Amino acid sequence: MRFFLNIFIFFSIFNAFSQEAPNFAALDSLYREDQFYVGITYNDLQNRPKGISQNKFTPSFSIGFLRDMPINTKRNRAVAVGLGYSINNYNHSLLISETDGRPEYNKVDPEIDYDKNKLILHYIDLPIEYRWRTSTPESHIFWRIYTGVKLSYLVYDKSKYIDGDSRIIVKGNKDLDKFQYGLYMAAGRNTWNVYAYYGLKPIFKSAQLEGNEIKMSTLNLGLMFYIL
């Protein structure tokens, strides 16, 4: 994490300097908007089973790099392909436990004052997007609308439940779908951009609650920061 933080600081300083000092390289008509990105969003679980609720703040964090490939002579339209890493947290009332290595799902008893019940998912991400912006070779401050599809592969998962008497941790849940994909859009000016992602595939592939399939998917809303 310190490595990514150092990169974030370096490119922030570089970006600020490039906007104030003469930058002859920026006059190159073959400029690209290759960028690092950092995202902070709120996770909202869609299609929750009846009786399952979310509680507390459920954040998501993402970081990565996108390779810009302009497709017109003005270079204000482009496609981009990237590679990233994301961590998604879900605080909810779905209790995930395990018996003989097999996951089981129940509703947390509303009478129990539990301390924590969360699901943590780590993904390797492959974003593919179409880009429209008002950038020019002379300026890196511009309006943008980026939209595309994100493919994700689950590399680590953990669910944790804690109350006064119990502590239940489940890792490597085989009911979780390793592959995810969804649509997203980022829009804004300069570094700050609003961001939305809608997952098109349920998080679980085979889990059931009270005989019914769990088809929860995710909606992410928040901010995306782009760093040249």
JSON list of C-alpha atoms in Angstrom, two decimals:
[
{"chain": "A", "resi": 1, "resn": "MET", "atom": "CA", "xyz": [0.00, 0.00, 0.00]},
{"chain": "A", "resi": 2, "resn": "ARG", "atom": "CA", "xyz": [2.97, 2.36, 0.69]},
{"chain": "A", "resi": 3, "resn": "PHE", "atom": "CA", "xyz": [4.14, 1.77, -2.89]},
{"chain": "A", "resi": 4, "resn": "PHE", "atom": "CA", "xyz": [0.80, 2.95, -4.30]},
{"chain": "A", "resi": 5, "resn": "LEU", "atom": "CA", "xyz": [0.75, 5.91, -1.89]},
{"chain": "A", "resi": 6, "resn": "ASN", "atom": "CA", "xyz": [4.19, 7.01, -3.09]},
{"chain": "A", "resi": 7, "resn": "ILE", "atom": "CA", "xyz": [3.05, 6.78, -6.69]},
{"chain": "A", "resi": 8, "resn": "PHE", "atom": "CA", "xyz": [-0.08, 8.81, -5.85]},
{"chain": "A", "resi": 9, "resn": "ILE", "atom": "CA", "xyz": [1.99, 11.57, -4.22]},
{"chain": "A", "resi": 10, "resn": "PHE", "atom": "CA", "xyz": [4.57, 11.62, -7.01]},
{"chain": "A", "resi": 11, "resn": "PHE", "atom": "CA", "xyz": [2.03, 11.99, -9.79]},
{"chain": "A", "resi": 12, "resn": "SER", "atom": "CA", "xyz": [0.02, 14.58, -7.85]},
{"chain": "A", "resi": 13, "resn": "ILE", "atom": "CA", "xyz": [3.14, 16.76, -7.53]},
{"chain": "A", "resi": 14, "resn": "PHE", "atom": "CA", "xyz": [4.09, 16.13, -11.14]},
{"chain": "A", "resi": 15, "resn": "ASN", "atom": "CA", "xyz": [0.61, 17.05, -12.32]},
{"chain": "A", "resi": 16, "resn": "ALA", "atom": "CA", "xyz": [0.60, 20.31, -10.33]},
{"chain": "A", "resi": 17, "resn": "PHE", "atom": "CA", "xyz": [4.06, 21.24, -11.63]},
{"chain": "A", "resi": 18, "resn": "SER", "atom": "CA", "xyz": [3.17, 20.52, -15.23]},
{"chain": "A", "resi": 19, "resn": "GLN", "atom": "CA", "xyz": [0.20, 22.90, -15.02]},
{"chain": "A", "resi": 20, "resn": "GLU", "atom": "CA", "xyz": [2.36, 25.79, -13.72]},
{"chain": "A", "resi": 21, "resn": "ALA", "atom": "CA", "xyz": [5.68, 25.41, -15.49]},
{"chain": "A", "resi": 22, "resn": "PRO", "atom": "CA", "xyz": [6.30, 25.43, -19.27]},
{"chain": "A", "resi": 23, "resn": "ASN", "atom": "CA", "xyz": [5.92, 21.95, -20.61]},
{"chain": "A", "resi": 24, "resn": "PHE", "atom": "CA", "xyz": [7.26, 21.64, -24.11]},
{"chain": "A", "resi": 25, "resn": "ALA", "atom": "CA", "xyz": [6.43, 17.94, -24.27]},
{"chain": "A", "resi": 26, "resn": "ALA", "atom": "CA", "xyz": [2.76, 18.85, -23.82]},
{"chain": "A", "resi": 27, "resn": "LEU", "atom": "CA", "xyz": [2.82, 20.62, -27.20]},
{"chain": "A", "resi": 28, "resn": "ASP", "atom": "CA", "xyz": [3.28, 17.29, -28.91]},
{"chain": "A", "resi": 29, "resn": "SER", "atom": "CA", "xyz": [0.24, 16.68, -31.10]},
{"chain": "A", "resi": 30, "resn": "LEU", "atom": "CA", "xyz": [0.49, 12.97, -30.31]},
{"chain": "A", "resi": 31, "resn": "TYR", "atom": "CA", "xyz": [-0.24, 13.39, -26.60]},
{"chain": "A", "resi": 32, "resn": "ARG", "atom": "CA", "xyz": [-2.08, 10.71, -24.63]},
{"chain": "A", "resi": 33, "resn": "GLU", "atom": "CA", "xyz": [-4.05, 10.80, -21.41]},
{"chain": "A", "resi": 34, "resn": "ASP", "atom": "CA", "xyz": [-2.42, 7.77, -19.80]},
{"chain": "A", "resi": 35, "resn": "GLN", "atom": "CA", "xyz": [-3.55, 7.91, -16.21]},
{"chain": "A", "resi": 36, "resn": "PHE", "atom": "CA", "xyz": [-3.50, 6.30, -12.84]},
{"chain": "A", "resi": 37, "resn": "TYR", "atom": "CA", "xyz": [-6.87, 6.20, -11.12]},
{"chain": "A", "resi": 38, "resn": "VAL", "atom": "CA", "xyz": [-8.03, 5.95, -7.50]},
{"chain": "A", "resi": 39, "resn": "GLY", "atom": "CA", "xyz": [-11.67, 5.32, -6.64]},
{"chain": "A", "resi": 40, "resn": "ILE", "atom": "CA", "xyz": [-13.62, 5.55, -3.37]},
{"chain": "A", "resi": 41, "resn": "THR", "atom": "CA", "xyz": [-17.25, 4.43, -3.50]},
{"chain": "A", "resi": 42, "resn": "TYR", "atom": "CA", "xyz": [-20.23, 3.28, -1.44]},
{"chain": "A", "resi": 43, "resn": "ASN", "atom": "CA", "xyz": [-21.45, -0.29, -2.04]},
{"chain": "A", "resi": 44, "resn": "ASP", "atom": "CA", "xyz": [-25.19, -0.83, -2.29]},
{"chain": "A", "resi": 45, "resn": "LEU", "atom": "CA", "xyz": [-26.29, -4.47, -2.52]},
{"chain": "A", "resi": 46, "resn": "GLN", "atom": "CA", "xyz": [-29.03, -4.97, -5.11]},
{"chain": "A", "resi": 47, "resn": "ASN", "atom": "CA", "xyz": [-31.63, -7.78, -5.11]},
{"chain": "A", "resi": 48, "resn": "ARG", "atom": "CA", "xyz": [-31.17, -8.53, -1.43]},
{"chain": "A", "resi": 49, "resn": "PRO", "atom": "CA", "xyz": [-33.23, -11.46, -0.10]},
{"chain": "A", "resi": 50, "resn": "LYS", "atom": "CA", "xyz": [-36.27, -10.53, 1.94]},
{"chain": "A", "resi": 51, "resn": "GLY", "atom": "CA", "xyz": [-35.27, -9.70, 5.49]},
{"chain": "A", "resi": 52, "resn": "ILE", "atom": "CA", "xyz": [-31.62, -8.95, 4.61]},
{"chain": "A", "resi": 53, "resn": "SER", "atom": "CA", "xyz": [-30.50, -5.38, 5.20]},
{"chain": "A", "resi": 54, "resn": "GLN", "atom": "CA", "xyz": [-27.31, -3.35, 4.96]},
{"chain": "A", "resi": 55, "resn": "ASN", "atom": "CA", "xyz": [-25.92, -1.50, 7.94]},
{"chain": "A", "resi": 56, "resn": "LYS", "atom": "CA", "xyz": [-23.04, 0.84, 8.65]},
{"chain": "A", "resi": 57, "resn": "PHE", "atom": "CA", "xyz": [-20.93, 2.32, 5.86]},
{"chain": "A", "resi": 58, "resn": "THR", "atom": "CA", "xyz": [-19.91, -0.18, 3.16]},
{"chain": "A", "resi": 59, "resn": "PRO", "atom": "CA", "xyz": [-16.95, 1.26, 1.27]},
{"chain": "A", "resi": 60, "resn": "SER", "atom": "CA", "xyz": [-15.01, 0.17, -1.80]},
{"chain": "A", "resi": 61, "resn": "PHE", "atom": "CA", "xyz": [-11.49, 1.20, -2.78]},
{"chain": "A", "resi": 62, "resn": "SER", "atom": "CA", "xyz": [-9.87, 0.78, -6.19]},
{"chain": "A", "resi": 63, "resn": "ILE", "atom": "CA", "xyz": [-6.56, 1.72, -7.80]},
{"chain": "A", "resi": 64, "resn": "GLY", "atom": "CA", "xyz": [-5.06, 1.08, -11.21]},
{"chain": "A", "resi": 65, "resn": "PHE", "atom": "CA", "xyz": [-3.69, 2.33, -14.53]},
{"chain": "A", "resi": 66, "resn": "LEU", "atom": "CA", "xyz": [-5.36, 2.94, -17.91]},
{"chain": "A", "resi": 67, "resn": "ARG", "atom": "CA", "xyz": [-3.61, 3.06, -21.30]},
{"chain": "A", "resi": 68, "resn": "ASP", "atom": "CA", "xyz": [-5.09, 5.79, -23.50]},
{"chain": "A", "resi": 69, "resn": "MET", "atom": "CA", "xyz": [-5.48, 5.14, -27.27]},
{"chain": "A", "resi": 70, "resn": "PRO", "atom": "CA", "xyz": [-6.95, 8.16, -29.17]},
{"chain": "A", "resi": 71, "resn": "ILE", "atom": "CA", "xyz": [-9.19, 7.37, -32.14]},
{"chain": "A", "resi": 72, "resn": "ASN", "atom": "CA", "xyz": [-9.57, 10.79, -33.84]},
{"chain": "A", "resi": 73, "resn": "THR", "atom": "CA", "xyz": [-7.25, 13.56, -35.04]},
{"chain": "A", "resi": 74, "resn": "LYS", "atom": "CA", "xyz": [-8.21, 15.97, -32.24]},
{"chain": "A", "resi": 75, "resn": "ARG", "atom": "CA", "xyz": [-7.40, 13.19, -29.78]},
{"chain": "A", "resi": 76, "resn": "ASN", "atom": "CA", "xyz": [-10.38, 14.14, -27.62]},
{"chain": "A", "resi": 77, "resn": "ARG", "atom": "CA", "xyz": [-11.93, 10.71, -28.15]},
{"chain": "A", "resi": 78, "resn": "ALA", "atom": "CA", "xyz": [-10.23, 7.51, -27.21]},
{"chain": "A", "resi": 79, "resn": "VAL", "atom": "CA", "xyz": [-10.52, 3.98, -25.96]},
{"chain": "A", "resi": 80, "resn": "ALA", "atom": "CA", "xyz": [-8.56, 2.79, -22.95]},
{"chain": "A", "resi": 81, "resn": "VAL", "atom": "CA", "xyz": [-7.67, -0.54, -21.42]},
{"chain": "A", "resi": 82, "resn": "GLY", "atom": "CA", "xyz": [-6.33, -0.86, -17.90]},
{"chain": "A", "resi": 83, "resn": "LEU", "atom": "CA", "xyz": [-5.41, -3.06, -14.99]},
{"chain": "A", "resi": 84, "resn": "GLY", "atom": "CA", "xyz": [-6.42, -2.45, -11.41]},
{"chain": "A", "resi": 85, "resn": "TYR", "atom": "CA", "xyz": [-7.11, -3.79, -7.95]},
{"chain": "A", "resi": 86, "resn": "SER", "atom": "CA", "xyz": [-10.21, -3.26, -5.83]},
{"chain": "A", "resi": 87, "resn": "ILE", "atom": "CA", "xyz": [-11.39, -4.06, -2.30]},
{"chain": "A", "resi": 88, "resn": "ASN", "atom": "CA", "xyz": [-15.14, -4.24, -1.61]},
{"chain": "A", "resi": 89, "resn": "ASN", "atom": "CA", "xyz": [-16.69, -4.30, 1.87]},
{"chain": "A", "resi": 90, "resn": "TYR", "atom": "CA", "xyz": [-20.31, -5.26, 2.55]},
{"chain": "A", "resi": 91, "resn": "ASN", "atom": "CA", "xyz": [-21.87, -4.82, 6.01]},
{"chain": "A", "resi": 92, "resn": "HIS", "atom": "CA", "xyz": [-25.18, -6.71, 6.07]},
{"chain": "A", "resi": 93, "resn": "SER", "atom": "CA", "xyz": [-27.42, -9.03, 8.05]},
{"chain": "A", "resi": 94, "resn": "LEU", "atom": "CA", "xyz": [-26.72, -12.21, 6.05]},
{"chain": "A", "resi": 95, "resn": "LEU", "atom": "CA", "xyz": [-24.92, -14.64, 8.35]},
{"chain": "A", "resi": 96, "resn": "ILE", "atom": "CA", "xyz": [-22.38, -16.82, 6.53]},
{"chain": "A", "resi": 97, "resn": "SER", "atom": "CA", "xyz": [-21.15, -19.82, 8.49]},
{"chain": "A", "resi": 98, "resn": "GLU", "atom": "CA", "xyz": [-19.57, -23.16, 7.62]},
{"chain": "A", "resi": 99, "resn": "THR", "atom": "CA", "xyz": [-20.24, -26.79, 8.47]},
{"chain": "A", "resi": 100, "resn": "ASP", "atom": "CA", "xyz": [-17.78, -29.51, 7.35]},
{"chain": "A", "resi": 101, "resn": "GLY", "atom": "CA", "xyz": [-16.30, -27.10, 4.80]},
{"chain": "A", "resi": 102, "resn": "ARG", "atom": "CA", "xyz": [-19.69, -26.25, 3.29]},
{"chain": "A", "resi": 103, "resn": "PRO", "atom": "CA", "xyz": [-20.98, -22.65, 3.54]},
{"chain": "A", "resi": 104, "resn": "GLU", "atom": "CA", "xyz": [-24.39, -22.06, 5.12]},
{"chain": "A", "resi": 105, "resn": "TYR", "atom": "CA", "xyz": [-26.56, -18.93, 5.03]},
{"chain": "A", "resi": 106, "resn": "ASN", "atom": "CA", "xyz": [-29.02, -17.58, 7.57]},
{"chain": "A", "resi": 107, "resn": "LYS", "atom": "CA", "xyz": [-30.50, -14.29, 8.69]},
{"chain": "A", "resi": 108, "resn": "VAL", "atom": "CA", "xyz": [-28.91, -12.69, 11.70]},
{"chain": "A", "resi": 109, "resn": "ASP", "atom": "CA", "xyz": [-31.37, -12.77, 14.59]},
{"chain": "A", "resi": 110, "resn": "PRO", "atom": "CA", "xyz": [-32.61, -9.16, 14.92]},
{"chain": "A", "resi": 111, "resn": "GLU", "atom": "CA", "xyz": [-32.70, -9.62, 18.70]},
{"chain": "A", "resi": 112, "resn": "ILE", "atom": "CA", "xyz": [-28.92, -10.13, 18.79]},
{"chain": "A", "resi": 113, "resn": "ASP", "atom": "CA", "xyz": [-26.79, -7.04, 19.25]},
{"chain": "A", "resi": 114, "resn": "TYR", "atom": "CA", "xyz": [-23.83, -8.22, 17.17]},
{"chain": "A", "resi": 115, "resn": "ASP", "atom": "CA", "xyz": [-20.59, -6.27, 16.74]},
{"chain": "A", "resi": 116, "resn": "LYS", "atom": "CA", "xyz": [-19.73, -7.04, 13.13]},
{"chain": "A", "resi": 117, "resn": "ASN", "atom": "CA", "xyz": [-21.03, -8.96, 10.12]},
{"chain": "A", "resi": 118, "resn": "LYS", "atom": "CA", "xyz": [-19.25, -8.20, 6.88]},
{"chain": "A", "resi": 119, "resn": "LEU", "atom": "CA", "xyz": [-18.10, -9.70, 3.60]},
{"chain": "A", "resi": 120, "resn": "ILE", "atom": "CA", "xyz": [-14.77, -8.56, 2.12]},
{"chain": "A", "resi": 121, "resn": "LEU", "atom": "CA", "xyz": [-13.96, -9.23, -1.55]},
{"chain": "A", "resi": 122, "resn": "HIS", "atom": "CA", "xyz": [-10.65, -8.49, -3.32]},
{"chain": "A", "resi": 123, "resn": "TYR", "atom": "CA", "xyz": [-10.60, -8.32, -7.14]},
{"chain": "A", "resi": 124, "resn": "ILE", "atom": "CA", "xyz": [-8.15, -7.91, -9.99]},
{"chain": "A", "resi": 125, "resn": "ASP", "atom": "CA", "xyz": [-9.92, -5.57, -12.44]},
{"chain": "A", "resi": 126, "resn": "LEU", "atom": "CA", "xyz": [-9.71, -5.10, -16.21]},
{"chain": "A", "resi": 127, "resn": "PRO", "atom": "CA", "xyz": [-11.53, -1.87, -17.21]},
{"chain": "A", "resi": 128, "resn": "ILE", "atom": "CA", "xyz": [-12.22, -1.22, -20.90]},
{"chain": "A", "resi": 129, "resn": "GLU", "atom": "CA", "xyz": [-13.68, 2.19, -21.68]},
{"chain": "A", "resi": 130, "resn": "TYR", "atom": "CA", "xyz": [-14.65, 4.77, -24.29]},
{"chain": "A", "resi": 131, "resn": "ARG", "atom": "CA", "xyz": [-13.43, 8.30, -23.53]},
{"chain": "A", "resi": 132, "resn": "TRP", "atom": "CA", "xyz": [-14.70, 11.75, -24.47]},
{"chain": "A", "resi": 133, "resn": "ARG", "atom": "CA", "xyz": [-12.92, 14.83, -23.14]},
{"chain": "A", "resi": 134, "resn": "THR", "atom": "CA", "xyz": [-12.17, 18.48, -23.89]},
{"chain": "A", "resi": 135, "resn": "SER", "atom": "CA", "xyz": [-8.40, 18.13, -23.44]},
{"chain": "A", "resi": 136, "resn": "THR", "atom": "CA", "xyz": [-5.78, 19.80, -25.64]},
{"chain": "A", "resi": 137, "resn": "PRO", "atom": "CA", "xyz": [-1.99, 19.36, -25.96]},
{"chain": "A", "resi": 138, "resn": "GLU", "atom": "CA", "xyz": [-1.52, 22.60, -23.98]},
{"chain": "A", "resi": 139, "resn": "SER", "atom": "CA", "xyz": [-3.76, 21.83, -20.98]},
{"chain": "A", "resi": 140, "resn": "HIS", "atom": "CA", "xyz": [-4.44, 18.89, -18.70]},
{"chain": "A", "resi": 141, "resn": "ILE", "atom": "CA", "xyz": [-7.47, 20.58, -17.07]},
{"chain": "A", "resi": 142, "resn": "PHE", "atom": "CA", "xyz": [-10.57, 19.44, -18.95]},
{"chain": "A", "resi": 143, "resn": "TRP", "atom": "CA", "xyz": [-14.06, 17.98, -18.76]},
{"chain": "A", "resi": 144, "resn": "ARG", "atom": "CA", "xyz": [-14.46, 14.24, -19.28]},
{"chain": "A", "resi": 145, "resn": "ILE", "atom": "CA", "xyz": [-17.06, 11.53, -19.68]},
{"chain": "A", "resi": 146, "resn": "TYR", "atom": "CA", "xyz": [-15.65, 7.99, -19.58]},
{"chain": "A", "resi": 147, "resn": "THR", "atom": "CA", "xyz": [-17.87, 4.93, -19.85]},
{"chain": "A", "resi": 148, "resn": "GLY", "atom": "CA", "xyz": [-17.19, 1.26, -20.26]},
{"chain": "A", "resi": 149, "resn": "VAL", "atom": "CA", "xyz": [-17.22, -2.26, -18.89]},
{"chain": "A", "resi": 150, "resn": "LYS", "atom": "CA", "xyz": [-15.17, -3.67, -16.03]},
{"chain": "A", "resi": 151, "resn": "LEU", "atom": "CA", "xyz": [-14.19, -7.33, -15.82]},
{"chain": "A", "resi": 152, "resn": "SER", "atom": "CA", "xyz": [-13.12, -8.60, -12.40]},
{"chain": "A", "resi": 153, "resn": "TYR", "atom": "CA", "xyz": [-11.58, -11.77, -10.98]},
{"chain": "A", "resi": 154, "resn": "LEU", "atom": "CA", "xyz": [-11.93, -12.62, -7.29]},
{"chain": "A", "resi": 155, "resn": "VAL", "atom": "CA", "xyz": [-8.56, -13.32, -5.66]},
{"chain": "A", "resi": 156, "resn": "TYR", "atom": "CA", "xyz": [-9.47, -13.27, -1.96]},
{"chain": "A", "resi": 157, "resn": "ASP", "atom": "CA", "xyz": [-12.63, -13.35, 0.14]},
{"chain": "A", "resi": 158, "resn": "LYS", "atom": "CA", "xyz": [-13.48, -13.35, 3.83]},
{"chain": "A", "resi": 159, "resn": "SER", "atom": "CA", "xyz": [-16.73, -13.11, 5.76]},
{"chain": "A", "resi": 160, "resn": "LYS", "atom": "CA", "xyz": [-16.60, -12.24, 9.43]},
{"chain": "A", "resi": 161, "resn": "TYR", "atom": "CA", "xyz": [-19.30, -12.35, 12.10]},
{"chain": "A", "resi": 162, "resn": "ILE", "atom": "CA", "xyz": [-18.65, -11.27, 15.70]},
{"chain": "A", "resi": 163, "resn": "ASP", "atom": "CA", "xyz": [-20.98, -10.92, 18.67]},
{"chain": "A", "resi": 164, "resn": "GLY", "atom": "CA", "xyz": [-20.53, -11.24, 22.42]},
{"chain": "A", "resi": 165, "resn": "ASP", "atom": "CA", "xyz": [-20.41, -15.05, 22.31]},
{"chain": "A", "resi": 166, "resn": "SER", "atom": "CA", "xyz": [-19.43, -16.01, 18.75]},
{"chain": "A", "resi": 167, "resn": "ARG", "atom": "CA", "xyz": [-16.74, -15.36, 16.18]},
{"chain": "A", "resi": 168, "resn": "ILE", "atom": "CA", "xyz": [-17.30, -16.89, 12.73]},
{"chain": "A", "resi": 169, "resn": "ILE", "atom": "CA", "xyz": [-14.83, -16.44, 9.88]},
{"chain": "A", "resi": 170, "resn": "VAL", "atom": "CA", "xyz": [-15.19, -18.07, 6.47]},
{"chain": "A", "resi": 171, "resn": "LYS", "atom": "CA", "xyz": [-12.52, -17.78, 3.76]},
{"chain": "A", "resi": 172, "resn": "GLY", "atom": "CA", "xyz": [-12.38, -19.21, 0.25]},
{"chain": "A", "resi": 173, "resn": "ASN", "atom": "CA", "xyz": [-16.17, -19.45, -0.08]},
{"chain": "A", "resi": 174, "resn": "LYS", "atom": "CA", "xyz": [-16.79, -21.68, -3.12]},
{"chain": "A", "resi": 175, "resn": "ASP", "atom": "CA", "xyz": [-20.31, -20.27, -3.55]},
{"chain": "A", "resi": 176, "resn": "LEU", "atom": "CA", "xyz": [-18.88, -16.90, -4.62]},
{"chain": "A", "resi": 177, "resn": "ASP", "atom": "CA", "xyz": [-18.59, -16.32, -8.36]},
{"chain": "A", "resi": 178, "resn": "LYS", "atom": "CA", "xyz": [-14.94, -15.77, -9.28]},
{"chain": "A", "resi": 179, "resn": "PHE", "atom": "CA", "xyz": [-15.77, -13.75, -12.40]},
{"chain": "A", "resi": 180, "resn": "GLN", "atom": "CA", "xyz": [-17.70, -10.48, -12.32]},
{"chain": "A", "resi": 181, "resn": "TYR", "atom": "CA", "xyz": [-18.53, -7.85, -14.89]},
{"chain": "A", "resi": 182, "resn": "GLY", "atom": "CA", "xyz": [-20.52, -4.64, -15.01]},
{"chain": "A", "resi": 183, "resn": "LEU", "atom": "CA", "xyz": [-21.00, -1.23, -16.62]},
{"chain": "A", "resi": 184, "resn": "TYR", "atom": "CA", "xyz": [-19.59, 2.03, -15.29]},
{"chain": "A", "resi": 185, "resn": "MET", "atom": "CA", "xyz": [-19.36, 5.75, -15.99]},
{"chain": "A", "resi": 186, "resn": "ALA", "atom": "CA", "xyz": [-17.11, 8.51, -14.68]},
{"chain": "A", "resi": 187, "resn": "ALA", "atom": "CA", "xyz": [-17.78, 12.20, -15.38]},
{"chain": "A", "resi": 188, "resn": "GLY", "atom": "CA", "xyz": [-16.22, 15.40, -14.12]},
{"chain": "A", "resi": 189, "resn": "ARG", "atom": "CA", "xyz": [-13.48, 17.96, -14.54]},
{"chain": "A", "resi": 190, "resn": "ASN", "atom": "CA", "xyz": [-9.76, 17.61, -13.93]},
{"chain": "A", "resi": 191, "resn": "THR", "atom": "CA", "xyz": [-8.98, 15.26, -11.02]},
{"chain": "A", "resi": 192, "resn": "TRP", "atom": "CA", "xyz": [-12.45, 15.05, -9.42]},
{"chain": "A", "resi": 193, "resn": "ASN", "atom": "CA", "xyz": [-15.13, 12.88, -11.03]},
{"chain": "A", "resi": 194, "resn": "VAL", "atom": "CA", "xyz": [-18.38, 11.26, -9.95]},
{"chain": "A", "resi": 195, "resn": "TYR", "atom": "CA", "xyz": [-18.44, 7.52, -10.58]},
{"chain": "A", "resi": 196, "resn": "ALA", "atom": "CA", "xyz": [-21.09, 4.81, -10.84]},
{"chain": "A", "resi": 197, "resn": "TYR", "atom": "CA", "xyz": [-20.74, 1.05, -11.44]},
{"chain": "A", "resi": 198, "resn": "TYR", "atom": "CA", "xyz": [-23.55, -1.46, -11.83]},
{"chain": "A", "resi": 199, "resn": "GLY", "atom": "CA", "xyz": [-22.74, -5.16, -11.57]},
{"chain": "A", "resi": 200, "resn": "LEU", "atom": "CA", "xyz": [-24.46, -7.33, -14.16]},
{"chain": "A", "resi": 201, "resn": "LYS", "atom": "CA", "xyz": [-23.70, -10.63, -12.42]},
{"chain": "A", "resi": 202, "resn": "PRO", "atom": "CA", "xyz": [-24.69, -11.87, -8.95]},
{"chain": "A", "resi": 203, "resn": "ILE", "atom": "CA", "xyz": [-21.91, -12.07, -6.36]},
{"chain": "A", "resi": 204, "resn": "PHE", "atom": "CA", "xyz": [-22.92, -15.64, -5.46]},
{"chain": "A", "resi": 205, "resn": "LYS", "atom": "CA", "xyz": [-23.24, -18.39, -8.04]},
{"chain": "A", "resi": 206, "resn": "SER", "atom": "CA", "xyz": [-24.86, -21.13, -5.94]},
{"chain": "A", "resi": 207, "resn": "ALA", "atom": "CA", "xyz": [-25.78, -19.83, -2.47]},
{"chain": "A", "resi": 208, "resn": "GLN", "atom": "CA", "xyz": [-29.30, -20.26, -1.10]},
{"chain": "A", "resi": 209, "resn": "LEU", "atom": "CA", "xyz": [-31.21, -18.71, 1.79]},
{"chain": "A", "resi": 210, "resn": "GLU", "atom": "CA", "xyz": [-34.31, -20.56, 3.00]},
{"chain": "A", "resi": 211, "resn": "GLY", "atom": "CA", "xyz": [-34.47, -22.50, -0.28]},
{"chain": "A", "resi": 212, "resn": "ASN", "atom": "CA", "xyz": [-34.17, -19.45, -2.52]},
{"chain": "A", "resi": 213, "resn": "GLU", "atom": "CA", "xyz": [-31.15, -18.44, -4.58]},
{"chain": "A", "resi": 214, "resn": "ILE", "atom": "CA", "xyz": [-29.18, -15.43, -3.37]},
{"chain": "A", "resi": 215, "resn": "LYS", "atom": "CA", "xyz": [-28.92, -13.16, -6.40]},
{"chain": "A", "resi": 216, "resn": "MET", "atom": "CA", "xyz": [-27.34, -10.09, -4.85]},
{"chain": "A", "resi": 217, "resn": "SER", "atom": "CA", "xyz": [-25.32, -7.84, -7.13]},
{"chain": "A", "resi": 218, "resn": "THR", "atom": "CA", "xyz": [-23.58, -4.55, -6.43]},
{"chain": "A", "resi": 219, "resn": "LEU", "atom": "CA", "xyz": [-24.08, -0.88, -7.22]},
{"chain": "A", "resi": 220, "resn": "ASN", "atom": "CA", "xyz": [-21.09, 1.40, -6.51]},
{"chain": "A", "resi": 221, "resn": "LEU", "atom": "CA", "xyz": [-21.50, 5.18, -6.22]},
{"chain": "A", "resi": 222, "resn": "GLY", "atom": "CA", "xyz": [-18.74, 7.58, -5.35]},
{"chain": "A", "resi": 223, "resn": "LEU", "atom": "CA", "xyz": [-15.70, 9.46, -6.61]},
{"chain": "A", "resi": 224, "resn": "MET", "atom": "CA", "xyz": [-12.97, 8.65, -9.11]},
{"chain": "A", "resi": 225, "resn": "PHE", "atom": "CA", "xyz": [-9.66, 10.53, -9.14]},
{"chain": "A", "resi": 226, "resn": "TYR", "atom": "CA", "xyz": [-7.50, 10.56, -12.28]},
{"chain": "A", "resi": 227, "resn": "ILE", "atom": "CA", "xyz": [-3.78, 11.36, -12.04]},
{"chain": "A", "resi": 228, "resn": "LEU", "atom": "CA", "xyz": [-1.68, 12.03, -15.12]}
]
